[in-house]
């Protein structure tokens, strides 16, 4: 649950950044600190900063590596389409 809350909190901070910067997205989560987040939130599974990727469109994904502790680059579904999601993601597409 902590990982899901942290990615959601980070997404809210990105959205506040976007609103203040004429729809521009931050290049990295570190740009959110200290105005929108006190600090980049840590992944509950490995203690490293949450991961953030801009999408080829105009969106982004913030993610935790999840309980398998493997970075699946923000994959929201298992490669075979079965089982649980490899990473815990929060995706915004505009």
JSON list of C-alpha atoms in Angstrom, two decimals:
[
{"chain": "A", "resi": 1, "resn": "UNK", "atom": "CA", "xyz": [0.00, 0.00, 0.00]},
{"chain": "A", "resi": 2, "resn": "UNK", "atom": "CA", "xyz": [2.88, 2.39, 0.78]},
{"chain": "A", "resi": 3, "resn": "UNK", "atom": "CA", "xyz": [4.20, 2.14, -2.79]},
{"chain": "A", "resi": 4, "resn": "UNK", "atom": "CA", "xyz": [0.78, 2.92, -4.27]},
{"chain": "A", "resi": 5, "resn": "UNK", "atom": "CA", "xyz": [0.35, 5.94, -2.00]},
{"chain": "A", "resi": 6, "resn": "UNK", "atom": "CA", "xyz": [3.83, 7.27, -2.82]},
{"chain": "A", "resi": 7, "resn": "UNK", "atom": "CA", "xyz": [3.39, 7.02, -6.59]},
{"chain": "A", "resi": 8, "resn": "UNK", "atom": "CA", "xyz": [0.00, 8.75, -6.29]},
{"chain": "A", "resi": 9, "resn": "UNK", "atom": "CA", "xyz": [1.50, 11.54, -4.12]},
{"chain": "A", "resi": 10, "resn": "UNK", "atom": "CA", "xyz": [4.26, 11.99, -6.69]},
{"chain": "A", "resi": 11, "resn": "UNK", "atom": "CA", "xyz": [1.77, 12.16, -9.55]},
{"chain": "A", "resi": 12, "resn": "UNK", "atom": "CA", "xyz": [-0.17, 14.87, -7.71]},
{"chain": "A", "resi": 13, "resn": "UNK", "atom": "CA", "xyz": [3.06, 16.83, -7.31]},
{"chain": "A", "resi": 14, "resn": "UNK", "atom": "CA", "xyz": [3.82, 16.46, -11.04]},
{"chain": "A", "resi": 15, "resn": "UNK", "atom": "CA", "xyz": [0.34, 17.76, -11.84]},
{"chain": "A", "resi": 16, "resn": "UNK", "atom": "CA", "xyz": [0.84, 20.78, -9.57]},
{"chain": "A", "resi": 17, "resn": "UNK", "atom": "CA", "xyz": [4.19, 21.41, -11.29]},
{"chain": "A", "resi": 18, "resn": "UNK", "atom": "CA", "xyz": [2.51, 21.11, -14.70]},
{"chain": "A", "resi": 19, "resn": "UNK", "atom": "CA", "xyz": [-0.20, 23.61, -13.77]},
{"chain": "A", "resi": 20, "resn": "UNK", "atom": "CA", "xyz": [2.36, 26.13, -12.55]},
{"chain": "A", "resi": 21, "resn": "UNK", "atom": "CA", "xyz": [4.63, 25.70, -15.61]},
{"chain": "A", "resi": 22, "resn": "UNK", "atom": "CA", "xyz": [2.22, 26.09, -18.56]},
{"chain": "A", "resi": 23, "resn": "UNK", "atom": "CA", "xyz": [1.65, 22.32, -19.00]},
{"chain": "A", "resi": 24, "resn": "UNK", "atom": "CA", "xyz": [5.38, 21.50, -19.04]},
{"chain": "A", "resi": 25, "resn": "UNK", "atom": "CA", "xyz": [6.40, 18.30, -17.29]},
{"chain": "A", "resi": 26, "resn": "UNK", "atom": "CA", "xyz": [9.44, 18.12, -15.04]},
{"chain": "A", "resi": 27, "resn": "UNK", "atom": "CA", "xyz": [12.48, 16.46, -16.54]},
{"chain": "A", "resi": 28, "resn": "UNK", "atom": "CA", "xyz": [12.98, 14.49, -13.32]},
{"chain": "A", "resi": 29, "resn": "UNK", "atom": "CA", "xyz": [11.16, 14.07, -10.02]},
{"chain": "A", "resi": 30, "resn": "UNK", "atom": "CA", "xyz": [13.97, 15.98, -8.33]},
{"chain": "A", "resi": 31, "resn": "UNK", "atom": "CA", "xyz": [12.59, 19.16, -9.96]},
{"chain": "A", "resi": 32, "resn": "UNK", "atom": "CA", "xyz": [9.55, 18.85, -7.68]},
{"chain": "A", "resi": 33, "resn": "UNK", "atom": "CA", "xyz": [11.58, 19.45, -4.53]},
{"chain": "A", "resi": 34, "resn": "UNK", "atom": "CA", "xyz": [11.12, 21.45, -2.39]},
{"chain": "A", "resi": 35, "resn": "UNK", "atom": "CA", "xyz": [8.15, 23.35, -3.87]},
{"chain": "A", "resi": 36, "resn": "UNK", "atom": "CA", "xyz": [5.84, 20.43, -4.66]},
{"chain": "A", "resi": 37, "resn": "UNK", "atom": "CA", "xyz": [7.37, 17.63, -2.58]},
{"chain": "A", "resi": 38, "resn": "UNK", "atom": "CA", "xyz": [9.73, 17.92, 0.36]},
{"chain": "A", "resi": 39, "resn": "UNK", "atom": "CA", "xyz": [11.96, 15.34, -1.34]},
{"chain": "A", "resi": 40, "resn": "UNK", "atom": "CA", "xyz": [11.62, 12.64, -3.98]},
{"chain": "A", "resi": 41, "resn": "UNK", "atom": "CA", "xyz": [9.74, 9.81, -2.33]},
{"chain": "A", "resi": 42, "resn": "UNK", "atom": "CA", "xyz": [11.49, 6.49, -1.87]},
{"chain": "A", "resi": 43, "resn": "UNK", "atom": "CA", "xyz": [10.32, 3.23, -3.39]},
{"chain": "A", "resi": 44, "resn": "UNK", "atom": "CA", "xyz": [8.93, 1.15, -0.54]},
{"chain": "A", "resi": 45, "resn": "UNK", "atom": "CA", "xyz": [10.56, -1.98, -1.98]},
{"chain": "A", "resi": 46, "resn": "UNK", "atom": "CA", "xyz": [14.19, -0.92, -2.45]},
{"chain": "A", "resi": 47, "resn": "UNK", "atom": "CA", "xyz": [14.54, 2.47, -0.78]},
{"chain": "A", "resi": 48, "resn": "UNK", "atom": "CA", "xyz": [15.67, 4.12, -4.03]},
{"chain": "A", "resi": 49, "resn": "UNK", "atom": "CA", "xyz": [13.82, 7.14, -5.45]},
{"chain": "A", "resi": 50, "resn": "UNK", "atom": "CA", "xyz": [10.61, 6.33, -7.29]},
{"chain": "A", "resi": 51, "resn": "UNK", "atom": "CA", "xyz": [11.10, 5.99, -11.04]},
{"chain": "A", "resi": 52, "resn": "UNK", "atom": "CA", "xyz": [9.69, 8.53, -13.51]},
{"chain": "A", "resi": 53, "resn": "UNK", "atom": "CA", "xyz": [9.50, 8.40, -17.29]},
{"chain": "A", "resi": 54, "resn": "UNK", "atom": "CA", "xyz": [8.00, 10.79, -19.76]},
{"chain": "A", "resi": 55, "resn": "UNK", "atom": "CA", "xyz": [5.94, 8.94, -22.35]},
{"chain": "A", "resi": 56, "resn": "UNK", "atom": "CA", "xyz": [6.37, 9.42, -26.11]},
{"chain": "A", "resi": 57, "resn": "UNK", "atom": "CA", "xyz": [3.00, 11.18, -26.10]},
{"chain": "A", "resi": 58, "resn": "UNK", "atom": "CA", "xyz": [2.36, 13.96, -23.62]},
{"chain": "A", "resi": 59, "resn": "UNK", "atom": "CA", "xyz": [2.09, 11.85, -20.50]},
{"chain": "A", "resi": 60, "resn": "UNK", "atom": "CA", "xyz": [4.26, 10.16, -17.93]},
{"chain": "A", "resi": 61, "resn": "UNK", "atom": "CA", "xyz": [4.52, 7.17, -15.63]},
{"chain": "A", "resi": 62, "resn": "UNK", "atom": "CA", "xyz": [5.73, 7.11, -12.04]},
{"chain": "A", "resi": 63, "resn": "UNK", "atom": "CA", "xyz": [6.43, 3.68, -10.63]},
{"chain": "A", "resi": 64, "resn": "UNK", "atom": "CA", "xyz": [7.74, 1.45, -7.90]},
{"chain": "A", "resi": 65, "resn": "UNK", "atom": "CA", "xyz": [9.58, -1.76, -8.77]},
{"chain": "A", "resi": 66, "resn": "UNK", "atom": "CA", "xyz": [7.02, -3.76, -6.83]},
{"chain": "A", "resi": 67, "resn": "UNK", "atom": "CA", "xyz": [7.30, -6.87, -4.74]},
{"chain": "A", "resi": 68, "resn": "UNK", "atom": "CA", "xyz": [9.39, -8.79, -7.28]},
{"chain": "A", "resi": 69, "resn": "UNK", "atom": "CA", "xyz": [12.07, -6.07, -6.76]},
{"chain": "A", "resi": 70, "resn": "UNK", "atom": "CA", "xyz": [12.79, -6.06, -10.50]},
{"chain": "A", "resi": 71, "resn": "UNK", "atom": "CA", "xyz": [12.69, -2.85, -12.54]},
{"chain": "A", "resi": 72, "resn": "UNK", "atom": "CA", "xyz": [10.36, -3.62, -15.44]},
{"chain": "A", "resi": 73, "resn": "UNK", "atom": "CA", "xyz": [10.64, -0.04, -16.77]},
{"chain": "A", "resi": 74, "resn": "UNK", "atom": "CA", "xyz": [7.13, 0.87, -15.64]},
{"chain": "A", "resi": 75, "resn": "UNK", "atom": "CA", "xyz": [5.37, -2.11, -17.20]},
{"chain": "A", "resi": 76, "resn": "UNK", "atom": "CA", "xyz": [1.81, -2.15, -15.89]},
{"chain": "A", "resi": 77, "resn": "UNK", "atom": "CA", "xyz": [1.13, -5.71, -17.04]},
{"chain": "A", "resi": 78, "resn": "UNK", "atom": "CA", "xyz": [3.11, -8.91, -17.08]},
{"chain": "A", "resi": 79, "resn": "UNK", "atom": "CA", "xyz": [4.73, -9.58, -20.47]},
{"chain": "A", "resi": 80, "resn": "UNK", "atom": "CA", "xyz": [2.57, -12.67, -20.96]},
{"chain": "A", "resi": 81, "resn": "UNK", "atom": "CA", "xyz": [-0.60, -10.80, -19.94]},
{"chain": "A", "resi": 82, "resn": "UNK", "atom": "CA", "xyz": [-1.09, -13.15, -16.99]},
{"chain": "A", "resi": 83, "resn": "UNK", "atom": "CA", "xyz": [-0.54, -12.62, -13.29]},
{"chain": "A", "resi": 84, "resn": "UNK", "atom": "CA", "xyz": [0.00, -9.42, -11.38]},
{"chain": "A", "resi": 85, "resn": "UNK", "atom": "CA", "xyz": [1.62, -6.27, -12.71]},
{"chain": "A", "resi": 86, "resn": "UNK", "atom": "CA", "xyz": [5.42, -6.33, -12.50]},
{"chain": "A", "resi": 87, "resn": "UNK", "atom": "CA", "xyz": [5.70, -2.68, -11.37]},
{"chain": "A", "resi": 88, "resn": "UNK", "atom": "CA", "xyz": [3.31, -0.54, -9.34]},
{"chain": "A", "resi": 89, "resn": "UNK", "atom": "CA", "xyz": [2.49, 2.28, -11.71]},
{"chain": "A", "resi": 90, "resn": "UNK", "atom": "CA", "xyz": [0.64, 5.57, -11.92]},
{"chain": "A", "resi": 91, "resn": "UNK", "atom": "CA", "xyz": [0.27, 6.61, -15.55]},
{"chain": "A", "resi": 92, "resn": "UNK", "atom": "CA", "xyz": [-1.08, 9.91, -16.86]},
{"chain": "A", "resi": 93, "resn": "UNK", "atom": "CA", "xyz": [-1.73, 10.28, -20.59]},
{"chain": "A", "resi": 94, "resn": "UNK", "atom": "CA", "xyz": [-2.98, 13.51, -22.08]}
]
